[in-house]
Tab-separated table of C-alpha atoms in Angstrom:
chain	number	residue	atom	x	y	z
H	115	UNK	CA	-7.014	7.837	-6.016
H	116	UNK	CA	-8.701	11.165	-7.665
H	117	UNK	CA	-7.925	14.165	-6.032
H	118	UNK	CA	-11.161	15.242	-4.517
H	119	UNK	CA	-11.202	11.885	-2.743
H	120	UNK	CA	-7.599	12.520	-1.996
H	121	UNK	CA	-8.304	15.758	-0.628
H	122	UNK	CA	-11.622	14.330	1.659
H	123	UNK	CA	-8.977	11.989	3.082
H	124	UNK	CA	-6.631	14.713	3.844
H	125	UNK	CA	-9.547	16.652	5.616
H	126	UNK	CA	-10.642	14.374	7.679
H	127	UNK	CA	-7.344	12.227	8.734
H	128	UNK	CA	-4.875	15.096	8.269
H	129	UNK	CA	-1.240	14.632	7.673
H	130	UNK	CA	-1.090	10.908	7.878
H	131	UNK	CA	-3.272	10.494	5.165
H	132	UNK	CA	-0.978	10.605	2.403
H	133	UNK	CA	1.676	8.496	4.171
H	134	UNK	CA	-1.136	6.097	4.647
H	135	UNK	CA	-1.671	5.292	0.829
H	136	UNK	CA	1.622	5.243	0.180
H	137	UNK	CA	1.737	2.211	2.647
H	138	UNK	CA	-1.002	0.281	0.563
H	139	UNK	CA	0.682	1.473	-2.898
H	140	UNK	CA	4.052	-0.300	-1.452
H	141	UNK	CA	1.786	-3.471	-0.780
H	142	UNK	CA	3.087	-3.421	3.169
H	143	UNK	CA	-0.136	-4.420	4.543
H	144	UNK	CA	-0.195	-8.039	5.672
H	145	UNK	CA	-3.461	-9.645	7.537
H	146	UNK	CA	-2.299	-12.229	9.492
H	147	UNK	CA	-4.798	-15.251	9.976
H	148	UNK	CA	-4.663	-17.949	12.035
H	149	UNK	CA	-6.676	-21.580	11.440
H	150	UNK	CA	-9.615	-19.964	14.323
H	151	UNK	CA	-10.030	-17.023	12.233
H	152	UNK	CA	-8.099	-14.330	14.769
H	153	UNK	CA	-6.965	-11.719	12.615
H	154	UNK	CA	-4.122	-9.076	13.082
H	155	UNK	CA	-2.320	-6.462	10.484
H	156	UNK	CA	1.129	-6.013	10.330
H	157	UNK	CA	2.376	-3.202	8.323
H	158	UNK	CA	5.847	-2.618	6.900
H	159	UNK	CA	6.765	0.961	8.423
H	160	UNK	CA	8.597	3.072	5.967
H	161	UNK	CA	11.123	3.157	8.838
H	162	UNK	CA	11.446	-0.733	7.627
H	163	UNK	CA	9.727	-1.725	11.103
H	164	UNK	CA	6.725	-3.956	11.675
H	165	UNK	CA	3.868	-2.653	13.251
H	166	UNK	CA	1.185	-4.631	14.585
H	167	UNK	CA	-2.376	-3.581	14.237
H	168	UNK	CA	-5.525	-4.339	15.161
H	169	UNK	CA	-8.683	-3.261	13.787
H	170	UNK	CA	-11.300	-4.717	15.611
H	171	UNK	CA	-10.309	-2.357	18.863
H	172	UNK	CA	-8.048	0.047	16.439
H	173	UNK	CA	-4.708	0.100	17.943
H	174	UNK	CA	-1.370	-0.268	16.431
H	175	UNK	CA	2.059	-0.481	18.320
H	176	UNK	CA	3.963	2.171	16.607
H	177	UNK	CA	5.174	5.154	19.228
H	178	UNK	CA	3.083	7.836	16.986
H	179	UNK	CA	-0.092	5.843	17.905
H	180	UNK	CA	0.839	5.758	21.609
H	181	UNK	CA	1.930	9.845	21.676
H	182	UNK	CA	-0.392	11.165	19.383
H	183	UNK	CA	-3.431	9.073	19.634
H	184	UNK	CA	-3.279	7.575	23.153
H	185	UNK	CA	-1.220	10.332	24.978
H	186	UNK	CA	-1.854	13.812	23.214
H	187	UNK	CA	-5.534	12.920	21.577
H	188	UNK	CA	-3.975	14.640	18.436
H	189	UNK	CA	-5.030	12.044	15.874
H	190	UNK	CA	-7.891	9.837	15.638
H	191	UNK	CA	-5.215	6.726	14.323
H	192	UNK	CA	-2.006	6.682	12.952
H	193	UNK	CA	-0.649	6.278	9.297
H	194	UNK	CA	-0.393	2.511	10.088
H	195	UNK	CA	-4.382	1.691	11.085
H	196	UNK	CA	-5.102	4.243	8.286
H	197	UNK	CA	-3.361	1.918	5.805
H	198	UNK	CA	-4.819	-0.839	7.530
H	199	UNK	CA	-8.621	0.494	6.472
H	200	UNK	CA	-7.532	1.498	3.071
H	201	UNK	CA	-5.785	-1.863	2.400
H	202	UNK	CA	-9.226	-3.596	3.222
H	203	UNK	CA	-11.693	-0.849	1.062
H	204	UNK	CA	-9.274	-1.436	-2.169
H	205	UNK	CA	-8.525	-4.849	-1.472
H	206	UNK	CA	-4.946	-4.671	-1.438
H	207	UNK	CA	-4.435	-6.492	1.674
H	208	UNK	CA	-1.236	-9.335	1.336
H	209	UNK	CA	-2.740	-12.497	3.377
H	210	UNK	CA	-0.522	-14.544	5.637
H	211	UNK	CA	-2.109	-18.111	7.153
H	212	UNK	CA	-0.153	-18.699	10.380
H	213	UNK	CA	-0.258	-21.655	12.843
H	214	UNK	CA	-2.083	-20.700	16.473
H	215	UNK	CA	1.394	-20.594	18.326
H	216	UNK	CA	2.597	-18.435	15.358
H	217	UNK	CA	0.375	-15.859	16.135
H	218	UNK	CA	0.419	-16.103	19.821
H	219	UNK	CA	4.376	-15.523	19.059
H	220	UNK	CA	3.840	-12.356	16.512
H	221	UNK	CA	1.556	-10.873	19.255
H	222	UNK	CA	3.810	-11.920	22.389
H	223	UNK	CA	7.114	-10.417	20.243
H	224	UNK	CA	5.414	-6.971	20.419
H	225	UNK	CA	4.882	-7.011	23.792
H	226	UNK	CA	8.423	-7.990	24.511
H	227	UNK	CA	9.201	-4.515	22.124
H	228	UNK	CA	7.289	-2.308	23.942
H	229	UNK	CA	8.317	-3.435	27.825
């Protein structure tokens, strides 16, 4: 990434910006599809924890999003939806084909984390 659009990142998305492309360098974006074309992201944390994102309403299921984003009003995303929209511009998006019930299960799993 050249630095000045390195640096326009940094302005406008702050701190997590950085962390961010270092997700999509380490390839840990994943779009998940299913055979009716739902979509979801799950991102390999650096903590080694899955995330689960979705950008068509821009949430992700890490605690930073929830506190920062959700709670505080801090951040416009977190690191994970920010690698999430880089991984798409650059292309650098893994793809995963999943079954309906697959999905259903990747989406139910994270609910069953956060309760």
């Amino acid at each position: 990434v050249p630095d000045d659009l390195l640096l326009g990142l940094k302005f406008i998305f702050g701190p997590c910006a950085v962390p961010a492309l270092d997700l999509v360098d380490q390839r840990s974006v994943t779009r998940v599809i299913s055979p009716s074309g739902r979509t979801a992201y799950q991102v390999l944390g650096s903590s080694g924890k899955l995330y689960t994102c979705y950008s068509s309403c821009h949430f992700c299921t890490c605690p930073a999003f929830g506190f920062s984003v959700l709670q505080k009003s801090e951040s416009l995303l977190c690191k994970h939806i920010l690698a999430v929209y880089l991984s798409q511009a650059m292309g650098a998006c893994q793809e995963l084909t999943v079954s309906e019930e697959q999905l259903i299960n990747i989406l139910l799993a994270d609910e069953e984390d956060e309760g």
